[in-house]
Amino acid sequence: MFQRVLIANRGEIALRILRACHELGIEAVCVYSKADRDAPYLRLADRAICIGDAPARDSYLNISRIISAAEIADVDAIHPGYGFLAERADFAEVCRDCRIEFIGPSPEAMRLLGDKVDAKRTAKQARVPIFPGSEGAIEDEDEAVEVARTIGYPVIIKAAAGGGGRGMRVCRNEASLRSNIRAAQQEALAAFGNGAVFIEKFLERARHIEVQVVGDKHGHAIHLFERDCSMQRRHQKVIEEAPAPGVDRKKLNTVCEAAARLIKTANYAGAATVEFLMDEDQNFSMLEVNTRVQVEHPVTEMVTGVDIVKLSIQVAAGESLPLRQRDIRLDGHAIECRINAEDPDRDFMPCAGRIERWELPGGPGVRIDSHVVPGYRVPPNYDSMVGKLIVHAPDRPSAIRRMARALEEFEVGPIRTTIPLHRRLMQDGSFRQGGIDIHYLERKLKQETG
Ligand code: ADP
């Protein structure tokens, strides 16, 4: 096992990884930018090293500074968390060249599954259901039109290297497809440094269901069942839950097994998420693979009892997966609400500033993953999530009641947060029924503002 790990991240996920390291008897080295110099979790680190100024490119995205910190602290491994450098194959490669273990997949496996076109090809090999669409990247307009003719409109144009919900265009007819394809290629080149685009069938009313998987370096792979993340705003997840409500369990198990097969085919070691959209007839199509631990991993931890962050460290250290598929059972229901420092009454404008009041809920089945303490100042430089509230209960209705109760106890001020929105969503009839689609929240918010 590693003796010392550097955590190349900040905020709640840095604290989450630090806790996992300490439980495994590993020393945790934190890095921080000048904007985070007073972050309370730094006191828990065995060593904390300043790596630069507030802008992420000068600190958390700066590969040479992070590697320098790793060499100064003499660590065995680096955990990237999510965001920042987590999905940068070039960073994983630099780690390898410096003989520092990257806690995540090999650069080869990351490239294979991180590129959407390559991932679809590998998925096909592994018999994972994918969207009907182009085989590989689209060369020109005529090819796009030909593919659209066979799969039918509407179609969506996507960038092979796309991410963060950017670079996608929906086309409802041939004229729109013709006028969009070149622009999409140029936009992809400018935004992602790779002009490859592809098209696939666009689903009007879909649910987002994703599968947590973990592989080791000895060719084993398991799944930890699925999460439903359909409550979204601008392609950003707002609430996540496990298991997915109202879907045939047999069908879900088939998809979960396919996801495990995919990472096995890709020779993938580490934690990953295989994302799917499910249509109204409960047909699944793979969207993409995220080659890292995700924000919403705690809901899976609550229903399976597996510590995904610890597992990611253990497999990176070369250990075999300590669990077989049949050892993993679903227990009850878990929900996560992302608490963002944003004002829901002002179009979710980020609210940086000092948090004076921070009164946390507690009691049975309540978990908080957050780096915030009273008096904490939210820096304006990074994303606005200040914590995650997770509940676990024997079934979905009691999990919703528990979440509603916990949200009532949760008091934050004077900055505005998304807590009032979550309180309303726990009372929402469609959410309570289960099975909302990915555009539900946007429709609801639009209706309410007139
Ligand atoms: P990104 O990597 O930018 O997050 P994804 O491929 O994961 O891109 O897609 C992000 C979101 O875009 C999905 O969660 C969904 O809301 C929408 N989307 C993507 N592909 C389709 C599709 N074929 N049909 C309908 N919606 C889609």
XYZ file of C-alpha atoms and ligand atoms in Angstrom:
477
model
C 0.000 0.000 0.000
C 1.072 3.612 -0.532
C 2.727 5.465 2.300
C 1.926 8.993 1.144
C -0.619 10.340 -1.376
C -0.928 13.841 -2.837
C -4.486 15.104 -3.367
C -4.563 17.254 -6.514
C -7.887 18.887 -5.808
C -9.757 21.162 -3.400
C -12.998 21.473 -1.441
C -15.257 18.621 -0.461
C -13.582 16.004 -2.666
C -10.124 16.847 -1.274
C -11.515 16.260 2.224
C -13.289 13.069 1.096
C -10.019 11.647 -0.300
C -8.073 12.771 2.798
C -10.495 10.830 4.994
C -10.118 7.699 2.871
C -6.305 7.984 3.024
C -6.294 8.297 6.799
C -8.597 5.308 7.224
C -6.174 3.299 5.084
C -3.208 4.480 7.193
C -1.827 6.653 4.368
C -0.412 10.149 4.885
C -2.324 12.802 2.933
C -0.555 15.742 1.293
C -2.885 18.570 0.241
C -2.079 21.265 -2.279
C -3.867 24.615 -2.262
C -4.079 27.858 -4.175
C -3.771 31.254 -2.485
C -7.579 31.550 -2.603
C -7.842 28.387 -0.470
C -5.071 29.158 2.016
C -7.569 29.311 4.920
C -9.510 26.194 3.908
C -10.251 24.351 7.169
C -9.465 20.838 5.882
C -5.819 21.800 5.317
C -5.307 21.448 9.081
C -6.177 17.756 8.788
C -3.523 17.149 6.131
C -0.164 15.661 7.071
C 1.349 18.343 4.879
C -0.114 21.251 2.893
C 1.733 22.908 0.022
C 0.786 26.155 -1.711
C 0.977 25.690 -5.484
C 0.098 29.146 -6.794
C -2.426 31.871 -7.397
C -6.190 31.619 -7.352
C -6.894 31.015 -11.080
C -7.030 27.244 -11.634
C -4.542 27.421 -14.529
C -1.952 28.760 -12.054
C -2.659 26.114 -9.411
C -5.019 23.123 -9.630
C -4.596 22.828 -13.417
C -0.873 23.507 -13.409
C 0.798 20.145 -14.016
C 4.383 21.244 -13.357
C 3.509 22.845 -10.017
C 1.592 19.784 -8.868
C 4.416 17.456 -9.898
C 6.927 19.709 -8.086
C 4.808 19.522 -4.926
C 4.617 15.732 -5.295
C 8.404 15.511 -5.577
C 9.022 17.847 -2.643
C 6.648 15.821 -0.471
C 8.029 12.536 -1.842
C 4.621 10.932 -2.416
C 3.964 7.514 -3.963
C 0.756 8.481 -5.706
C -1.557 11.325 -6.761
C -5.349 11.251 -6.455
C -6.918 13.722 -8.912
C -10.522 13.663 -7.568
C -12.984 14.971 -10.197
C -12.704 17.989 -12.510
C -9.343 19.786 -12.905
C -6.769 17.173 -14.086
C -8.846 14.048 -13.425
C -9.515 13.237 -17.085
C -6.291 14.509 -18.601
C -4.415 11.573 -20.123
C -1.336 13.802 -20.554
C -1.269 14.325 -16.779
C -1.554 10.587 -16.108
C 1.348 10.142 -18.539
C 3.526 12.726 -16.765
C 2.825 10.941 -13.468
C 3.956 7.666 -15.018
C 7.130 9.263 -16.402
C 7.876 10.607 -12.896
C 7.236 7.193 -11.336
C 4.295 8.484 -9.349
C 1.175 6.294 -9.414
C -1.845 8.113 -10.880
C -4.907 6.975 -8.910
C -7.126 6.289 -11.886
C -6.846 4.445 -15.205
C -3.740 4.164 -17.394
C -3.429 6.947 -19.992
C -4.280 4.357 -22.676
C -7.515 3.228 -21.010
C -8.422 6.844 -20.278
C -7.969 7.824 -23.935
C -9.881 4.798 -25.168
C -12.946 5.480 -23.032
C -12.620 9.270 -22.695
C -13.000 9.939 -26.408
C -16.687 9.527 -27.226
C -16.143 8.026 -30.680
C -13.569 5.491 -29.428
C -15.749 4.709 -26.402
C -18.710 3.898 -28.640
C -16.566 1.603 -30.741
C -15.332 -0.238 -27.659
C -18.883 -0.371 -26.321
C -20.050 -2.071 -29.487
C -17.333 -4.703 -29.065
C -18.426 -5.308 -25.480
C -22.102 -5.572 -26.551
C -23.099 -2.453 -24.619
C -26.191 -0.782 -26.128
C -25.280 2.457 -27.938
C -27.266 5.134 -29.774
C -27.965 4.506 -33.424
C -25.737 6.923 -35.335
C -22.530 7.370 -37.248
C -19.776 4.779 -36.979
C -16.874 6.983 -35.999
C -16.421 10.636 -36.866
C -18.398 12.319 -39.653
C -16.292 13.609 -42.550
C -18.714 15.880 -44.383
C -22.285 17.108 -44.824
C -23.335 14.371 -47.227
C -22.181 11.618 -44.912
C -24.134 13.222 -42.044
C -27.279 13.466 -44.150
C -26.915 9.838 -45.205
C -26.642 8.660 -41.581
C -29.560 10.848 -40.468
C -31.697 9.350 -43.231
C -31.190 5.856 -41.873
C -31.681 6.702 -38.168
C -34.365 9.383 -38.642
C -34.681 12.895 -37.188
C -34.173 14.478 -34.703
C -30.427 13.887 -34.454
C -27.769 15.455 -32.269
C -24.281 16.523 -33.400
C -21.634 16.026 -30.728
C -17.909 16.610 -30.401
C -15.794 13.459 -29.879
C -13.744 15.330 -27.283
C -16.705 17.275 -25.855
C -17.535 17.681 -22.193
C -19.479 19.747 -19.683
C -22.592 19.791 -21.851
C -20.870 21.968 -24.484
C -20.625 21.591 -28.238
C -23.915 19.771 -28.902
C -26.459 20.743 -31.574
C -29.904 19.234 -32.099
C -31.108 19.090 -35.709
C -34.704 18.353 -36.629
C -34.389 18.229 -40.427
C -31.917 17.962 -43.276
C -31.586 21.729 -43.809
C -30.640 22.291 -40.195
C -28.207 19.368 -40.242
C -26.508 20.708 -43.377
C -26.158 24.197 -41.960
C -24.844 22.983 -38.577
C -22.290 20.293 -39.363
C -19.396 22.537 -40.447
C -19.975 25.026 -37.641
C -20.008 22.168 -35.122
C -16.639 20.904 -36.451
C -15.103 24.384 -36.195
C -16.544 24.931 -32.731
C -15.224 21.550 -31.537
C -11.753 22.353 -32.861
C -11.721 25.733 -31.111
C -13.162 24.470 -27.813
C -11.544 21.027 -27.443
C -8.581 21.092 -29.842
C -10.157 18.229 -31.817
C -12.568 18.888 -34.662
C -14.052 15.367 -34.811
C -17.844 15.288 -34.540
C -20.384 12.478 -34.813
C -24.147 12.245 -34.894
C -26.596 10.083 -33.038
C -30.341 9.805 -32.527
C -31.715 12.530 -30.230
C -34.127 11.374 -27.526
C -36.912 13.815 -26.618
C -37.870 12.419 -23.236
C -35.079 10.506 -21.639
C -33.898 9.640 -18.172
C -30.237 9.765 -17.196
C -29.188 6.476 -15.630
C -25.524 5.715 -14.994
C -23.644 2.700 -13.702
C -20.795 2.795 -11.162
C -18.043 0.372 -12.068
C -14.612 -0.463 -10.652
C -11.828 -2.486 -12.257
C -8.478 -3.704 -10.926
C -5.088 -4.371 -12.546
C -5.691 -8.123 -12.608
C -8.495 -8.079 -15.152
C -11.442 -8.088 -12.728
C -14.339 -5.652 -12.988
C -17.502 -5.221 -10.956
C -20.484 -2.864 -10.998
C -22.029 -1.224 -7.951
C -25.459 -0.822 -9.543
C -26.933 2.366 -10.976
C -27.835 5.954 -10.115
C -30.646 8.039 -11.573
C -29.477 11.623 -12.237
C -32.385 12.955 -14.285
C -32.959 16.080 -12.159
C -30.732 18.466 -14.133
C -30.412 22.106 -15.034
C -28.318 23.080 -18.079
C -26.972 19.521 -18.256
C -25.752 19.849 -14.653
C -26.998 17.303 -12.128
C -29.002 18.712 -9.202
C -30.291 15.593 -7.399
C -29.066 12.008 -7.713
C -30.465 8.805 -6.294
C -29.886 5.060 -6.148
C -31.408 2.736 -7.183
C -33.302 4.097 -10.233
C -37.024 4.272 -9.368
C -39.656 2.439 -11.375
C -37.407 0.523 -13.786
C -37.526 -3.225 -14.213
C -34.718 -4.658 -12.022
C -33.827 -7.353 -14.560
C -33.361 -4.725 -17.237
C -31.191 -2.622 -14.922
C -29.041 -5.611 -14.013
C -28.453 -6.341 -17.695
C -27.249 -2.759 -18.224
C -25.071 -2.868 -15.098
C -23.442 -6.094 -16.278
C -22.828 -4.562 -19.710
C -21.082 -1.580 -18.080
C -18.772 -3.895 -16.131
C -18.038 -5.793 -19.351
C -17.075 -2.528 -21.063
C -14.357 -1.572 -18.584
C -13.073 -5.125 -18.603
C -12.782 -4.969 -22.404
C -10.887 -1.669 -22.089
C -8.507 -3.147 -19.501
C -9.557 -0.421 -17.139
C -8.290 -0.203 -13.546
C -9.965 2.279 -11.219
C -13.429 3.728 -10.643
C -15.532 4.838 -13.612
C -19.092 5.682 -14.507
C -20.830 4.515 -17.653
C -23.613 6.977 -18.476
C -26.798 5.976 -20.319
C -30.005 7.600 -21.445
C -33.169 5.510 -21.082
C -36.150 6.153 -23.386
C -39.850 5.834 -22.515
C -39.851 2.134 -23.410
C -36.940 1.521 -21.035
C -34.396 1.064 -23.822
C -30.870 2.094 -22.808
C -28.192 3.746 -24.954
C -24.723 4.615 -23.739
C -23.829 8.319 -23.642
C -20.237 8.344 -22.462
C -17.802 7.051 -19.861
C -16.431 9.223 -17.054
C -13.000 7.919 -16.151
C -12.896 9.123 -12.531
C -14.792 9.198 -9.260
C -17.952 11.316 -9.556
C -19.598 13.969 -7.382
C -22.567 11.659 -6.802
C -20.573 8.574 -5.722
C -21.943 8.743 -2.110
C -25.448 7.540 -3.045
C -23.895 4.339 -4.333
C -21.777 4.027 -1.188
C -24.907 4.306 0.952
C -26.864 1.564 -0.841
C -23.957 -0.868 -1.294
C -21.830 -0.184 1.807
C -18.737 -0.012 -0.442
C -16.247 2.858 0.013
C -15.547 3.787 -3.608
C -12.709 6.231 -2.853
C -10.837 3.698 -0.716
C -11.380 1.078 -3.403
C -9.920 3.404 -6.059
C -6.767 3.797 -3.940
C -6.489 0.065 -3.256
C -6.724 -0.950 -6.899
C -4.214 1.763 -7.910
C -1.801 0.236 -5.376
C -2.157 -3.049 -7.242
C -4.493 -4.860 -4.869
C -7.120 -7.189 -6.307
C -10.734 -6.163 -5.895
C -11.695 -7.459 -2.440
C -15.286 -8.068 -3.582
C -16.903 -10.290 -6.121
C -20.057 -9.299 -7.952
C -22.231 -11.628 -5.894
C -20.987 -10.004 -2.639
C -22.604 -6.700 -3.632
C -26.197 -6.204 -2.572
C -28.535 -3.237 -2.775
C -29.761 -2.015 0.595
C -32.549 0.589 0.713
C -32.589 3.908 -1.093
C -30.259 6.940 -1.080
C -30.698 10.504 -2.346
C -28.148 13.301 -2.732
C -28.880 17.023 -3.021
C -26.058 19.219 -4.294
C -25.888 22.350 -2.166
C -24.584 25.166 -4.355
C -23.854 28.743 -3.314
C -26.226 30.111 -5.936
C -29.361 32.234 -5.798
C -32.318 30.265 -7.211
C -34.333 33.520 -7.380
C -31.750 35.218 -9.591
C -31.240 32.616 -12.280
C -28.810 30.652 -10.099
C -26.227 33.414 -9.956
C -23.163 32.225 -7.984
C -22.885 33.793 -4.512
C -19.296 33.995 -3.289
C -18.658 35.411 0.180
C -18.535 34.565 3.857
C -20.805 31.896 5.341
C -21.738 33.017 8.880
C -24.463 30.506 9.633
C -23.872 26.851 8.773
C -26.196 24.683 10.850
C -26.054 21.093 9.690
C -28.791 18.488 9.880
C -28.113 15.224 11.676
C -29.826 12.133 12.981
C -30.245 8.649 11.500
C -29.340 8.089 7.870
C -27.959 11.599 7.217
C -24.515 12.206 5.688
C -22.855 15.516 4.843
C -19.858 15.713 2.515
C -18.606 19.279 2.835
C -15.467 21.270 3.581
C -17.405 24.257 4.944
C -17.394 25.473 8.570
C -19.031 28.633 10.017
C -16.941 31.647 8.962
C -15.758 29.954 5.730
C -15.363 32.284 2.771
C -16.496 30.830 -0.586
C -13.855 31.888 -3.146
C -15.254 33.232 -6.437
C -12.701 31.308 -8.504
C -14.088 27.773 -8.525
C -17.406 25.999 -8.867
C -20.181 26.927 -6.520
C -20.837 23.609 -4.770
C -20.386 24.018 -1.001
C -21.509 20.572 0.041
C -23.637 17.516 -0.564
C -26.446 16.308 1.638
C -27.026 12.582 1.367
C -29.707 10.484 3.070
C -30.238 6.755 3.278
C -33.492 5.012 4.254
C -35.137 1.603 3.777
C -37.210 2.715 0.769
C -37.687 5.692 -1.573
C -40.710 7.332 0.130
C -38.939 7.304 3.503
C -35.721 8.596 1.904
C -37.689 11.544 0.462
C -39.267 12.255 3.870
C -35.859 12.021 5.512
C -34.336 14.410 2.946
C -37.210 16.885 3.439
C -36.677 16.745 7.213
C -32.884 17.201 6.884
C -33.328 20.153 4.497
C -35.618 21.820 7.071
C -32.829 21.549 9.661
C -30.139 22.842 7.259
C -29.677 26.624 7.791
C -27.133 28.640 5.804
C -26.655 32.395 5.676
C -26.262 35.125 4.698
C -25.229 33.793 1.275
C -27.964 32.194 -0.796
C -27.921 28.488 -1.612
C -29.988 25.946 -3.515
C -31.461 24.563 -0.245
C -34.886 26.266 -0.805
C -35.085 24.730 -4.300
C -34.366 21.270 -2.885
C -37.043 21.757 -0.199
C -39.588 22.462 -2.938
C -38.438 19.558 -5.087
C -38.949 17.098 -2.211
C -42.657 18.166 -2.274
C -42.943 17.989 -6.078
C -45.583 15.485 -7.200
C -43.751 14.271 -10.313
C -40.464 13.795 -8.470
C -42.219 11.926 -5.667
C -43.823 9.626 -8.210
C -40.377 8.842 -9.668
C -39.264 8.763 -13.274
C -38.961 12.429 -14.309
C -37.056 13.110 -17.554
C -33.854 15.150 -17.952
C -35.696 18.309 -19.045
C -38.302 18.216 -16.257
C -36.603 20.731 -13.940
C -36.014 23.276 -16.707
C -39.669 23.044 -17.807
C -40.808 23.490 -14.204
C -38.566 26.511 -13.556
C -39.615 28.125 -16.856
C -43.298 27.681 -16.033
C -42.858 29.223 -12.603
C -41.079 32.336 -13.853
C -43.861 32.775 -16.421
P -21.012 15.971 -21.848
O -19.779 15.151 -21.925
O -20.830 17.341 -22.462
O -21.636 15.999 -20.503
P -22.976 13.957 -22.725
O -22.789 13.122 -23.937
O -22.767 13.306 -21.402
O -22.046 15.273 -22.875
O -24.421 14.616 -22.752
C -24.805 15.579 -21.812
C -26.320 15.744 -21.797
O -26.817 16.118 -23.094
C -27.095 14.489 -21.446
O -27.195 14.286 -20.045
C -28.444 14.797 -22.085
O -29.167 15.707 -21.257
C -28.075 15.501 -23.366
N -27.919 14.534 -24.472
C -26.764 14.029 -24.956
N -26.980 13.134 -25.942
C -28.311 13.086 -26.136
C -29.184 12.341 -27.022
N -28.704 11.503 -27.945
N -30.510 12.527 -26.903
C -31.019 13.396 -25.989
N -30.264 14.117 -25.132
C -28.929 13.978 -25.196
